GROMACS .gro file of C-alpha atoms in nm:
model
  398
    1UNK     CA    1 -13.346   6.084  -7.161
    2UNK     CA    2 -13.274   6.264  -6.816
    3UNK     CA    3 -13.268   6.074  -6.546
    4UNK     CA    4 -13.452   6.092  -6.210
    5UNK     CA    5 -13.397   5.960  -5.877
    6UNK     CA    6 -13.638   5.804  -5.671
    7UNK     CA    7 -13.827   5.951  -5.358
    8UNK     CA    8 -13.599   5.682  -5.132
    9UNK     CA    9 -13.309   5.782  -5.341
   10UNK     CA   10 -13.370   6.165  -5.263
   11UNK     CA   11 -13.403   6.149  -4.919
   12UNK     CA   12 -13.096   5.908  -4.866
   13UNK     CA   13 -12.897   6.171  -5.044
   14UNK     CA   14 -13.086   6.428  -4.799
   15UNK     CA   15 -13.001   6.241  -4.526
   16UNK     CA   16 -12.659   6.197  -4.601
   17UNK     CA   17 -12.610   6.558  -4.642
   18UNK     CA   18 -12.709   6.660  -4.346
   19UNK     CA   19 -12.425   6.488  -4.178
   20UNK     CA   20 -12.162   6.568  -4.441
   21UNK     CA   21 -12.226   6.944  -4.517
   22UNK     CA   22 -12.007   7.163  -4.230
   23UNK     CA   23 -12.237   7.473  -4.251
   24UNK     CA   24 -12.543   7.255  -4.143
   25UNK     CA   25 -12.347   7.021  -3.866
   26UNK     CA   26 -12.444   7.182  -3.512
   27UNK     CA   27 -12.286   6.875  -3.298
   28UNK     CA   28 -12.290   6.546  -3.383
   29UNK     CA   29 -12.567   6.497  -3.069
   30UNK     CA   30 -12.804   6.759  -3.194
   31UNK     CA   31 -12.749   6.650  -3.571
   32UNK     CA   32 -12.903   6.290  -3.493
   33UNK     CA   33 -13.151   6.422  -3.302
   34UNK     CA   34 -13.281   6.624  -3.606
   35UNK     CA   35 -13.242   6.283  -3.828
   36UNK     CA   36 -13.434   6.096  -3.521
   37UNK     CA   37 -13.720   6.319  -3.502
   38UNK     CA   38 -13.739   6.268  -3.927
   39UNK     CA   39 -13.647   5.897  -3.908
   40UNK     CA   40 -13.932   5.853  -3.617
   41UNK     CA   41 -14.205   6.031  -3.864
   42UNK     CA   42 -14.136   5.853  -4.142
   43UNK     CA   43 -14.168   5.511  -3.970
   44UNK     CA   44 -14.537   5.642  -3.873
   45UNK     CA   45 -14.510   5.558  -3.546
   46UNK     CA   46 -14.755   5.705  -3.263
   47UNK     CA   47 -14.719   5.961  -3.051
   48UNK     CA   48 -14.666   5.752  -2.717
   49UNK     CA   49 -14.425   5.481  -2.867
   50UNK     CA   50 -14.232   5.748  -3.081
   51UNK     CA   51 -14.172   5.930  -2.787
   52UNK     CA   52 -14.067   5.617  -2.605
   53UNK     CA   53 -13.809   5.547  -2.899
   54UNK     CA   54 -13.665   5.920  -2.877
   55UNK     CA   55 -13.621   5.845  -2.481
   56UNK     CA   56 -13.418   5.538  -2.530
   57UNK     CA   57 -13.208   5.697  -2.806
   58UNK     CA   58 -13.138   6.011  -2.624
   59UNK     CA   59 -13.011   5.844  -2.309
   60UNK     CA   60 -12.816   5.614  -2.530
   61UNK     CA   61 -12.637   5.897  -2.653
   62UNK     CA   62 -12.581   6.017  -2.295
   63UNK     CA   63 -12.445   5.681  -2.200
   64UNK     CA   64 -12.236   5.697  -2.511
   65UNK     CA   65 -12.101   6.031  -2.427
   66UNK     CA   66 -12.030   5.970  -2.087
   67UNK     CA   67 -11.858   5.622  -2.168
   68UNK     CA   68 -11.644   5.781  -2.478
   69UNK     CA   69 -11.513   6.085  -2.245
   70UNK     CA   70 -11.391   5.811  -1.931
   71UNK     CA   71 -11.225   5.641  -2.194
   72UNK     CA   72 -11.071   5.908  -2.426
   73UNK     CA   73 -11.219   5.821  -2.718
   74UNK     CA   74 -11.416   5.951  -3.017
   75UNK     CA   75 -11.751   6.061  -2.883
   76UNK     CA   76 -11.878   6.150  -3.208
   77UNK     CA   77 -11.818   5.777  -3.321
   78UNK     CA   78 -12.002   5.657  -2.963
   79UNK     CA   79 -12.267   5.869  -3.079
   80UNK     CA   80 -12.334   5.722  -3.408
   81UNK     CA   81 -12.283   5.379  -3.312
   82UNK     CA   82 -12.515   5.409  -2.976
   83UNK     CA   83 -12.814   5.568  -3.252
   84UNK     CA   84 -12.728   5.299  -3.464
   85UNK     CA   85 -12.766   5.029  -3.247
   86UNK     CA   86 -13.099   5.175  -3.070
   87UNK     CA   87 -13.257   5.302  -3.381
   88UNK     CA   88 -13.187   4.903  -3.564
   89UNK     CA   89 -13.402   4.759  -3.299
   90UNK     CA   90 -13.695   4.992  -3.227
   91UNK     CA   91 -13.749   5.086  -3.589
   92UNK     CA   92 -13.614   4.810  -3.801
   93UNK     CA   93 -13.826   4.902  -4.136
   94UNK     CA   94 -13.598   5.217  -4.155
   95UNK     CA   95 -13.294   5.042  -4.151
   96UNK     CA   96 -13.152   5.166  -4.457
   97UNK     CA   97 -13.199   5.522  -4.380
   98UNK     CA   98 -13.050   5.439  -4.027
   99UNK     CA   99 -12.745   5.279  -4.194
  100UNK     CA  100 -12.725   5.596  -4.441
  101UNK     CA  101 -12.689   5.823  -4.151
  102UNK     CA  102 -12.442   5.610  -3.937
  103UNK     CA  103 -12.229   5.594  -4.283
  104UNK     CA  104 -12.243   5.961  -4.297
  105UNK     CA  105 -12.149   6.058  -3.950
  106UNK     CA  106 -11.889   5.759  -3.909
  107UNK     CA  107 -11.745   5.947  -4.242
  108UNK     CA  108 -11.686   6.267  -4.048
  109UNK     CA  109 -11.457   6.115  -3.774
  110UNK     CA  110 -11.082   6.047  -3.862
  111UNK     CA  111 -11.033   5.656  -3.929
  112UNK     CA  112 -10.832   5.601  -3.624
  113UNK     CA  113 -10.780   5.353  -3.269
  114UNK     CA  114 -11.029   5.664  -3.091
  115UNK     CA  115 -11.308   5.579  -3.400
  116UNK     CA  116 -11.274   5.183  -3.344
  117UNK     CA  117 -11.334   5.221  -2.955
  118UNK     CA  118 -11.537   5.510  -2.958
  119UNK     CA  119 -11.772   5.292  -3.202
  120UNK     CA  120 -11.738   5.023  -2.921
  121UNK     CA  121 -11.857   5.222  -2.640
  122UNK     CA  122 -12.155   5.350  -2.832
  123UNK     CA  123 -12.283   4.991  -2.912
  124UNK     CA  124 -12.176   4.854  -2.532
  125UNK     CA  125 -12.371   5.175  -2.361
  126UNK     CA  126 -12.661   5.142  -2.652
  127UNK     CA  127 -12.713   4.749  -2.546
  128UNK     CA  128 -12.688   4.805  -2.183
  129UNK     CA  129 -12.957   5.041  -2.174
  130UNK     CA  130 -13.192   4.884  -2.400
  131UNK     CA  131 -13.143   4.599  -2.175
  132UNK     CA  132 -13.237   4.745  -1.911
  133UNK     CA  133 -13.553   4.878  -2.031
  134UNK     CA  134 -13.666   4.613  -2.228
  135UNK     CA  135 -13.898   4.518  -1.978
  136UNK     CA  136 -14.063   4.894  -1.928
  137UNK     CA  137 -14.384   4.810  -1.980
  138UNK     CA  138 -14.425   4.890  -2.348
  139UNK     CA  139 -14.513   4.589  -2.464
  140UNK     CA  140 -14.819   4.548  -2.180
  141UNK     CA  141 -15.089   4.382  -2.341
  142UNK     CA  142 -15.398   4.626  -2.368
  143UNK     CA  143 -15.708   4.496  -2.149
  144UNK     CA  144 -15.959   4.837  -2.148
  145UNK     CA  145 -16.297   4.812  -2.224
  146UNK     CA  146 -16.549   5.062  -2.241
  147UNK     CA  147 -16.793   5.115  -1.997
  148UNK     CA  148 -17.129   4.952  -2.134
  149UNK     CA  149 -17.381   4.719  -2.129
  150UNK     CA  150 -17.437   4.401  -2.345
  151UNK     CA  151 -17.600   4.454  -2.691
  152UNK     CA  152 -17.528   4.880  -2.652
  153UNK     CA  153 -17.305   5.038  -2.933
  154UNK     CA  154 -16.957   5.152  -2.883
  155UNK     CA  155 -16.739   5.299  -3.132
  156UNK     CA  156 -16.558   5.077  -3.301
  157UNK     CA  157 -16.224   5.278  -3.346
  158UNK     CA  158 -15.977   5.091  -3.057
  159UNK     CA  159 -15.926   5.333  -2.777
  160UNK     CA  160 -15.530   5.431  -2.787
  161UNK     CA  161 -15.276   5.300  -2.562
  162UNK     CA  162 -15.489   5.267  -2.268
  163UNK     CA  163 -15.213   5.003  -2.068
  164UNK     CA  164 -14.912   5.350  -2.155
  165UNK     CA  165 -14.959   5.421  -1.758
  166UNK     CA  166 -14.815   5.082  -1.693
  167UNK     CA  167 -14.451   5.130  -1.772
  168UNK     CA  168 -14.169   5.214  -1.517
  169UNK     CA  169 -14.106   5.557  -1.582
  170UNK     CA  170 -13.770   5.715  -1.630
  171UNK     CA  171 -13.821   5.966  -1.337
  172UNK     CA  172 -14.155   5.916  -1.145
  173UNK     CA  173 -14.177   5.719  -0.823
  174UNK     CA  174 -14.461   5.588  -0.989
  175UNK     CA  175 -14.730   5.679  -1.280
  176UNK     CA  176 -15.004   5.822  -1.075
  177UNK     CA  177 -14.716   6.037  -0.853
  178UNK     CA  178 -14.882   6.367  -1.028
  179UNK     CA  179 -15.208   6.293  -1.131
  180UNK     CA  180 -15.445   6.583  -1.095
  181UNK     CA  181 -15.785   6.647  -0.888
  182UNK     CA  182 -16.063   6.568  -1.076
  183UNK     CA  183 -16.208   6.798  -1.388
  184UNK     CA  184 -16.477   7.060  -1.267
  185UNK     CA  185 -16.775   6.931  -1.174
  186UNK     CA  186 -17.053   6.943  -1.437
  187UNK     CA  187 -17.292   7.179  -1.215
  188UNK     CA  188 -17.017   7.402  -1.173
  189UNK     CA  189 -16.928   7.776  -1.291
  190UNK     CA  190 -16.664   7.640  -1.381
  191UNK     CA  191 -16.729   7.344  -1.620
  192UNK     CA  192 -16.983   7.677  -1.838
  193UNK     CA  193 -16.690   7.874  -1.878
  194UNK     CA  194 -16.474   7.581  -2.000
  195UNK     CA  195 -16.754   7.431  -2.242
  196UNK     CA  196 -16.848   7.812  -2.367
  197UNK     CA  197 -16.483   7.855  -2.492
  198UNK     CA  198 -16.442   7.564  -2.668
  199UNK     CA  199 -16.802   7.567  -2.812
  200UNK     CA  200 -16.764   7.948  -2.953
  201UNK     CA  201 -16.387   7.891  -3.066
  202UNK     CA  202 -16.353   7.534  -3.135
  203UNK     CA  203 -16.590   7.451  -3.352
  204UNK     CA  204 -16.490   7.362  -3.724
  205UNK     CA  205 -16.704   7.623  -3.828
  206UNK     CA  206 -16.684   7.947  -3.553
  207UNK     CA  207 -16.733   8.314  -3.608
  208UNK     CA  208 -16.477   8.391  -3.269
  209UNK     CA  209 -16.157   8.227  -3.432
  210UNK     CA  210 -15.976   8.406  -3.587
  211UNK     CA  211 -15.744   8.291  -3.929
  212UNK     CA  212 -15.425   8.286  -3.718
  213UNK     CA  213 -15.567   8.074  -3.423
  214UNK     CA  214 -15.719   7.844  -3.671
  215UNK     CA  215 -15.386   7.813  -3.833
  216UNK     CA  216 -15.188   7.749  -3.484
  217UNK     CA  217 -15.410   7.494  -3.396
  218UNK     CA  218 -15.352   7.265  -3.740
  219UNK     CA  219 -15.006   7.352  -3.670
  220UNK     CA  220 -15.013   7.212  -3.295
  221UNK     CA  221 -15.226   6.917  -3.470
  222UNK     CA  222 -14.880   6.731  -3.504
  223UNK     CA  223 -14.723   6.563  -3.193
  224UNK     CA  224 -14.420   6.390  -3.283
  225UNK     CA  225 -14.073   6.411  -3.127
  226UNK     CA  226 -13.953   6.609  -3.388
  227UNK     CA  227 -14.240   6.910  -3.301
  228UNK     CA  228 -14.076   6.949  -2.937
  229UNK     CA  229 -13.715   6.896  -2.986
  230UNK     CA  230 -13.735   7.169  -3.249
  231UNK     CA  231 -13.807   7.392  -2.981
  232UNK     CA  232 -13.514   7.258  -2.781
  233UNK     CA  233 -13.289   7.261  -3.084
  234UNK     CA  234 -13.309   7.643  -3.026
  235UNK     CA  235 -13.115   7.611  -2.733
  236UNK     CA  236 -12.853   7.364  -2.845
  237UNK     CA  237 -12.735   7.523  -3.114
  238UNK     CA  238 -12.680   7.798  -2.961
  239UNK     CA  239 -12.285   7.915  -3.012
  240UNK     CA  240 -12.040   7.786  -2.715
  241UNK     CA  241 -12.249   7.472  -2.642
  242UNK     CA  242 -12.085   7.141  -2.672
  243UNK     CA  243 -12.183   6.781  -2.752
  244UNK     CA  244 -12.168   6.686  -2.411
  245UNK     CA  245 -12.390   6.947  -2.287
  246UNK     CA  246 -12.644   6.865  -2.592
  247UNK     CA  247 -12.652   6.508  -2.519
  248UNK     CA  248 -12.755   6.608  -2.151
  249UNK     CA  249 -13.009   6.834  -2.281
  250UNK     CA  250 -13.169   6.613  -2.464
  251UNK     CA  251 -13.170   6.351  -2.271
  252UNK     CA  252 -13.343   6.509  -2.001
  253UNK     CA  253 -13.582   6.642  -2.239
  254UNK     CA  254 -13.669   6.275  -2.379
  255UNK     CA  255 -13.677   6.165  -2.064
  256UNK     CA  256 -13.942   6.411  -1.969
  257UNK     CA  257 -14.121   6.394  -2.277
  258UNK     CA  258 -14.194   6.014  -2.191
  259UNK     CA  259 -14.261   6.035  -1.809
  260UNK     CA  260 -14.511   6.283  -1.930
  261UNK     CA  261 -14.737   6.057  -2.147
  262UNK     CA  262 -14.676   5.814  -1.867
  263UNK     CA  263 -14.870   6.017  -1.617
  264UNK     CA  264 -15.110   6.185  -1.866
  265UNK     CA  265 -15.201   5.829  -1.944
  266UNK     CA  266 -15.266   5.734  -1.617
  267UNK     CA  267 -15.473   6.029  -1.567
  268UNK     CA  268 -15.666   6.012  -1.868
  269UNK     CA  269 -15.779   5.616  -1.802
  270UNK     CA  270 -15.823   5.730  -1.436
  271UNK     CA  271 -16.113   6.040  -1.515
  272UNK     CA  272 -16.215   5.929  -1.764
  273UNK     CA  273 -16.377   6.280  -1.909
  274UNK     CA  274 -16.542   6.353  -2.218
  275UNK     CA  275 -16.479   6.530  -2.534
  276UNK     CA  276 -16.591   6.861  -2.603
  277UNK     CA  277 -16.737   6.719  -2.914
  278UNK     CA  278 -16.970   6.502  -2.666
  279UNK     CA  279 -16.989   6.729  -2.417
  280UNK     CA  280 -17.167   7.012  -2.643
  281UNK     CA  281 -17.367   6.740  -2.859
  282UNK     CA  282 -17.525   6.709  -2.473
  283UNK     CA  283 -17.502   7.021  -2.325
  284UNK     CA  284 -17.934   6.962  -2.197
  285UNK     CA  285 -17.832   6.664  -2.001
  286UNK     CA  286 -17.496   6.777  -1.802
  287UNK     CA  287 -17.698   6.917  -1.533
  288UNK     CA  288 -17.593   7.242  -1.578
  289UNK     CA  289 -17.861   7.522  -1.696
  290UNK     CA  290 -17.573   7.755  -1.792
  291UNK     CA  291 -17.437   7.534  -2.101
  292UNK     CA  292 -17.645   7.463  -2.390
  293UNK     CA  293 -17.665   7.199  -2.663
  294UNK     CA  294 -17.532   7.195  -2.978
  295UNK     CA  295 -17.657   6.850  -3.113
  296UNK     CA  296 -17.460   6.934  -3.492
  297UNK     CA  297 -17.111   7.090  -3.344
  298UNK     CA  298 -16.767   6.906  -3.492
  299UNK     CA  299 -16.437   7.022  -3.395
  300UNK     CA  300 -16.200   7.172  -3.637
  301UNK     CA  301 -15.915   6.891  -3.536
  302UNK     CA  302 -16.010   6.538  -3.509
  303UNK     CA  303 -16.083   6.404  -3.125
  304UNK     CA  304 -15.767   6.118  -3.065
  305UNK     CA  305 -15.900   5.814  -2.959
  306UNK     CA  306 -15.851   5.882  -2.578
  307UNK     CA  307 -16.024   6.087  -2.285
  308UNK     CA  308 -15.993   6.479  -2.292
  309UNK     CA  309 -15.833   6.548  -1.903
  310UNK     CA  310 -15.562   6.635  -1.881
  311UNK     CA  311 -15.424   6.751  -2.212
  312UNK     CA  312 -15.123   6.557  -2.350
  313UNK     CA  313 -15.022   6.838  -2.539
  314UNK     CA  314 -14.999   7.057  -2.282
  315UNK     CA  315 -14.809   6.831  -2.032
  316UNK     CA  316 -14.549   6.754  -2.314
  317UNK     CA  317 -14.496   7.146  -2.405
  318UNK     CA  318 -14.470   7.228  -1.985
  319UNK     CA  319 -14.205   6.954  -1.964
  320UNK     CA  320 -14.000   7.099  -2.209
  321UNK     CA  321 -14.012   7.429  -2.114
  322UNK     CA  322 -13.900   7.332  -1.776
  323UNK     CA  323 -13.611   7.147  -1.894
  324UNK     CA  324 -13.484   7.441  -2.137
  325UNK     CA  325 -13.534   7.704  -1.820
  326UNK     CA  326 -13.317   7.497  -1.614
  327UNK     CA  327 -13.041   7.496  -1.879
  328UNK     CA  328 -13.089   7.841  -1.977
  329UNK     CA  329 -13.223   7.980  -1.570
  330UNK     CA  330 -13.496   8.076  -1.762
  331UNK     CA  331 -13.329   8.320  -1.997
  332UNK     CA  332 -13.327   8.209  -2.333
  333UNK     CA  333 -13.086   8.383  -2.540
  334UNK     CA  334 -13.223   8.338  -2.876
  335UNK     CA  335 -13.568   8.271  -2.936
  336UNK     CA  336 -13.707   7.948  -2.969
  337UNK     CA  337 -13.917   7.797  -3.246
  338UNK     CA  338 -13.998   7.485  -3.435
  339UNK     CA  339 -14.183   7.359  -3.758
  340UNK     CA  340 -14.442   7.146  -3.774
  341UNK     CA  341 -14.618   6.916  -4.109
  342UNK     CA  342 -14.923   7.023  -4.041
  343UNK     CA  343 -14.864   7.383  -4.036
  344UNK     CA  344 -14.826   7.455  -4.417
  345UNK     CA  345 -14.453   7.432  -4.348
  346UNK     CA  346 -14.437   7.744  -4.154
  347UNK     CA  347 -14.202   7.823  -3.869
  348UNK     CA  348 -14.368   7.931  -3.514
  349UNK     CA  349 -14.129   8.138  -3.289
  350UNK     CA  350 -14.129   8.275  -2.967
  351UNK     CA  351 -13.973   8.496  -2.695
  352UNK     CA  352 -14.019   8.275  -2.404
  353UNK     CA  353 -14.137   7.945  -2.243
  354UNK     CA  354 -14.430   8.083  -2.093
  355UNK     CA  355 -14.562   8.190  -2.443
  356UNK     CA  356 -14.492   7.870  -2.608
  357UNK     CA  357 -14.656   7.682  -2.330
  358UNK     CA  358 -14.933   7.908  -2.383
  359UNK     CA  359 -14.966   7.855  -2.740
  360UNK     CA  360 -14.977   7.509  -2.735
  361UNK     CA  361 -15.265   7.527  -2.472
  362UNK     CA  362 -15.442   7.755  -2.665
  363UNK     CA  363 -15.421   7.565  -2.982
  364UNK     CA  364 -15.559   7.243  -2.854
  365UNK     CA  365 -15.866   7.477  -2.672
  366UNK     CA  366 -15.894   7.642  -3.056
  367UNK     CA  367 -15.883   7.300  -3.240
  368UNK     CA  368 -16.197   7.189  -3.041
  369UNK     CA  369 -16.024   6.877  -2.856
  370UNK     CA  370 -15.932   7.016  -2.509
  371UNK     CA  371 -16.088   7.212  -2.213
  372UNK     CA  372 -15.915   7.495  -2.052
  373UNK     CA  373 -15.913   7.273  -1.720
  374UNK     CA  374 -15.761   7.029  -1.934
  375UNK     CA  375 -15.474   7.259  -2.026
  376UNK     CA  376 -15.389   7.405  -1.707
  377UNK     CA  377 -15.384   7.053  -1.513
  378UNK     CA  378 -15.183   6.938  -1.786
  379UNK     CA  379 -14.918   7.227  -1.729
  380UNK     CA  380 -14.903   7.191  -1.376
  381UNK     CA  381 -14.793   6.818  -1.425
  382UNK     CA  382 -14.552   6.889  -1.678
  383UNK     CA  383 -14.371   7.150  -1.465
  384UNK     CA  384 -14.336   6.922  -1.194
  385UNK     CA  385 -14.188   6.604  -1.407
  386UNK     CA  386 -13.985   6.858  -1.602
  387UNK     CA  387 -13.840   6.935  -1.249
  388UNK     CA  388 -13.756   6.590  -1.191
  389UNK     CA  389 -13.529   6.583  -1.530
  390UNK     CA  390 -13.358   6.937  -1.435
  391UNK     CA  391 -13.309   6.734  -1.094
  392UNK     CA  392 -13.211   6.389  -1.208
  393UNK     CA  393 -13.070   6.436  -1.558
  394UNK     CA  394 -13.000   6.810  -1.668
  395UNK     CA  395 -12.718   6.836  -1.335
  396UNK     CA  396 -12.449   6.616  -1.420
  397UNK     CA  397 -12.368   6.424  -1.102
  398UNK     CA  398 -12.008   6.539  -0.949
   0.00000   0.00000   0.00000
């Protein structure tokens, strides 16, 4: 009888060779940062503490870099070993898979005196920065409460990581250093515009959408790591990059990516705004005659548990862009894309930044979770903590 393997047996062999197969090896850097973004979604973390994980693993491999270069050693081994290390303590149920991967890479570097130390100055910078950060904040215990009254309903569904805006950030001063003005007011121009668009082209079922937004905004409804860096992945494996570079690229990405739920956090608990999907359920009592109620209208993506302003999609996608045009000066030579679970396994691809950043924004106004204002307060933030990282992290330090 033919044998099969197992779906844990499949992808260990997957995972294996994507470390062992020379055609598919970019840089050791960018090939664990592929594996991190699939390691991260299998261990179903959320968006705010995956990020978080892909922040602490990136600079590790910074650290690592740096370290393995003073010293003369294998960098590729300090890779590996600072993942390893990271990786074992924020996402212990994947340990096998972790230890598959570090087997793999370790594989690919000559047994030799540069492998034994460059494996030591992985785990040494690895440990020092986790800890260092092991008191970021993460672990905050969660006080919100709704705004109510005894005996009124509220929904039952926890709201999500309301106590995020209490961790040091990576980059910030502080987590309010960018947070926006306030949404429009509700008897403003304004606020009809914003609750028109999302009521005509958010709405599960609309007659202004067409096929291909609806399809970009199931693909933007995923928010992992892996989402983003595949847009950055563009970039680094680009031909005449090195590990080095990559690990700075990265880094400054992760580091952006995580300051930016930071702040968005902070500025979502701070407004407090509404959903569309509340908003246009009670369109007759905003105080605006220019919107109107829909008292049956659903979204076509699910509202996360969290207030709408500012968008954390948006903020995320500015960041990144930022980053990649201060490695590239804002001239991309190839053009960027990623793939995304939720998108029917499709690729999307573009020809700049500007238009991913404006496709993500889009997508979140099409999926019925996110007003414009939302979107372009969002974007402004993310350009601005994006700046930091070009600043701070993307400029080695002379």
């Amino acid at each position: 009888m033919k044998k099969t393997l197992n779906p844990l047996a499949i992808g260990l062999l997957s995972l294996a060779a994507a470390f062992a197969t020379p055609d598919a090896r970019a840089d050791a850097v960018t090939d664990w940062n592929v594996k991190c973004g699939e390691l991260i979604t299998e261990a179903k973390l959320g968006t705010p503490p995956a990020v978080r994980v892909m922040a602490l693993v990136q600079t590790a491999a910074l650290q690592a870099v740096d370290a393995a270069q003073r010293q003369g050693v294998s960098a590729e081994a300090a890779v590996a070993a600072a993942h390893r290390v990271v990786l074992t303590k924020l996402m212990p149920t994947q340990q096998t898979a972790i230890d598959a991967a570090y087997q793999a890479a370790l594989g690919r570097v000559p047994d030799s005196d540069a492998r034994t130390h460059g494996v030591a100055a992985g785990e040494a910078a690895a440990q020092a920065l986790l800890a260092r950060r092991a008191s970021d904040g993460a672990a905050t215990p969660e006080t919100y409460r709704p705004v109510t009254t005894p005996g009124a309903y509220v929904p039952t569904a926890p709201a999500a990581v309301p106590q995020w805006a209490t961790r040091t950030p990576w980059l910030m001063v502080n987590a309010a250093q960018f947070r926006p003005a306030p949404p429009p007011a509700l008897n403003s121009a304004r606020w009809a515009r914003d609750f028109d668009e999302v009521r005509d082209f958010g709405g599960k079922v609309s007659n202004r959408r067409t096929a291909e937004q609806t399809d970009v905004a199931r693909f933007w409804d995923y928010s992992l790591p892996a989402i983003y860096h595949g847009v950055v992945q563009s970039v680094a494996q680009q031909p005449q990059r090195d590990l080095a570079r990559n690990a700075r690229l990265f880094a400054a990405v992760a580091q952006a990516m995580d300051d930016a739920l930071i702040a968005v956090f902070d500025a979502k608990y701070h407004h407090l705004f509404w959903r569309p999907v509340t908003a246009i359920r009670n369109g007759d009592v905003d105080g605006n005659d220019a919107t109107t109620r829909d008292a049956s209208w659903v979204s076509l993506i699910d509202s996360p548990m969290h207030p709408e302003y500012p968008s954390g999609h948006s903020i995320l996608a500015a960041s990144v862009a930022t980053v990649i045009d201060g490695e590239t000066k804002g001239q991309p030579t190839t053009p960027l894309s990623t793939t995304s679970i939720t998108g029917k396994g499709g690729k999307r691809q573009w020809q700049s930044t500007d238009a991913f950043v404006r496709e993500v924004s889009d997508a979140r106004i099409h999926g019925g979770i996110h007003f414009r204002s939302a979107t372009d307060a969002a974007e402004a933030m993310g350009r601005r903590i994006g700046e930091l990282a070009v600043k701070q992290v993307l400029q080695p330090s002379s």
